[in-house]
Amino acid sequence: DGTLGAADSYILGDVNGDEQINVLDVVAIIGFIVGPNSPSESELLAGDYNEDGALNVLDVVAIVALIINN
């Protein structure tokens, strides 16, 4: 039907979808890594900053570096 699903529209690094990349996105990723909840498809795609197919500390480090350097 041509409509975009949630996974089709995301900003790399913007896990919570607020159109900003900040510490809230880092907290969300850490929550998925250590917590009982699993990310949605769009959260996984947005949070997988190094695009290796997994949410892990490498994504956290990359997003923190992005935040610090901006």
PDB file of C-alpha atoms in Angstrom, residues 18-51:
ATOM      1  CA  ASP A  18      12.185  12.391  19.813  1.00  0.00           C
ATOM      2  CA  GLU A  19      14.281  13.570  16.828  1.00  0.00           C
ATOM      3  CA  GLN A  20      17.241  14.341  19.107  1.00  0.00           C
ATOM      4  CA  ILE A  21      20.288  12.254  19.912  1.00  0.00           C
ATOM      5  CA  ASN A  22      21.103  12.674  23.583  1.00  0.00           C
ATOM      6  CA  VAL A  23      21.628  10.884  26.895  1.00  0.00           C
ATOM      7  CA  LEU A  24      18.023   9.635  26.871  1.00  0.00           C
ATOM      8  CA  ASP A  25      18.874   7.488  23.853  1.00  0.00           C
ATOM      9  CA  VAL A  26      21.946   6.112  25.636  1.00  0.00           C
ATOM     10  CA  VAL A  27      19.825   5.292  28.695  1.00  0.00           C
ATOM     11  CA  ALA A  28      17.290   3.519  26.471  1.00  0.00           C
ATOM     12  CA  ILE A  29      19.973   1.346  24.862  1.00  0.00           C
ATOM     13  CA  ILE A  30      21.463   0.447  28.239  1.00  0.00           C
ATOM     14  CA  GLY A  31      17.974  -0.459  29.414  1.00  0.00           C
ATOM     15  CA  PHE A  32      17.564  -2.842  26.505  1.00  0.00           C
ATOM     16  CA  ILE A  33      21.002  -4.370  27.113  1.00  0.00           C
ATOM     17  CA  VAL A  34      20.568  -5.015  30.848  1.00  0.00           C
ATOM     18  CA  GLY A  35      16.809  -4.939  31.315  1.00  0.00           C
ATOM     19  CA  PRO A  36      14.050  -7.420  30.664  1.00  0.00           C
ATOM     20  CA  ASN A  37      12.504  -5.467  27.761  1.00  0.00           C
ATOM     21  CA  SER A  38      13.361  -6.018  24.113  1.00  0.00           C
ATOM     22  CA  PRO A  39      13.541  -3.136  21.632  1.00  0.00           C
ATOM     23  CA  SER A  40      11.010  -2.722  18.861  1.00  0.00           C
ATOM     24  CA  GLU A  41      12.319  -3.048  15.325  1.00  0.00           C
ATOM     25  CA  SER A  42      12.676   0.722  14.931  1.00  0.00           C
ATOM     26  CA  GLU A  43      14.395   1.038  18.342  1.00  0.00           C
ATOM     27  CA  LEU A  44      16.831  -1.698  17.357  1.00  0.00           C
ATOM     28  CA  LEU A  45      17.583  -0.082  14.009  1.00  0.00           C
ATOM     29  CA  ALA A  46      18.003   3.390  15.516  1.00  0.00           C
ATOM     30  CA  GLY A  47      20.082   2.160  18.448  1.00  0.00           C
ATOM     31  CA  ASP A  48      22.389  -0.055  16.419  1.00  0.00           C
ATOM     32  CA  TYR A  49      24.638   2.904  15.690  1.00  0.00           C
ATOM     33  CA  ASN A  50      27.503   0.875  14.223  1.00  0.00           C
ATOM     34  CA  GLU A  51      24.968  -1.178  12.229  1.00  0.00           C
TER      35      GLU A  51
END
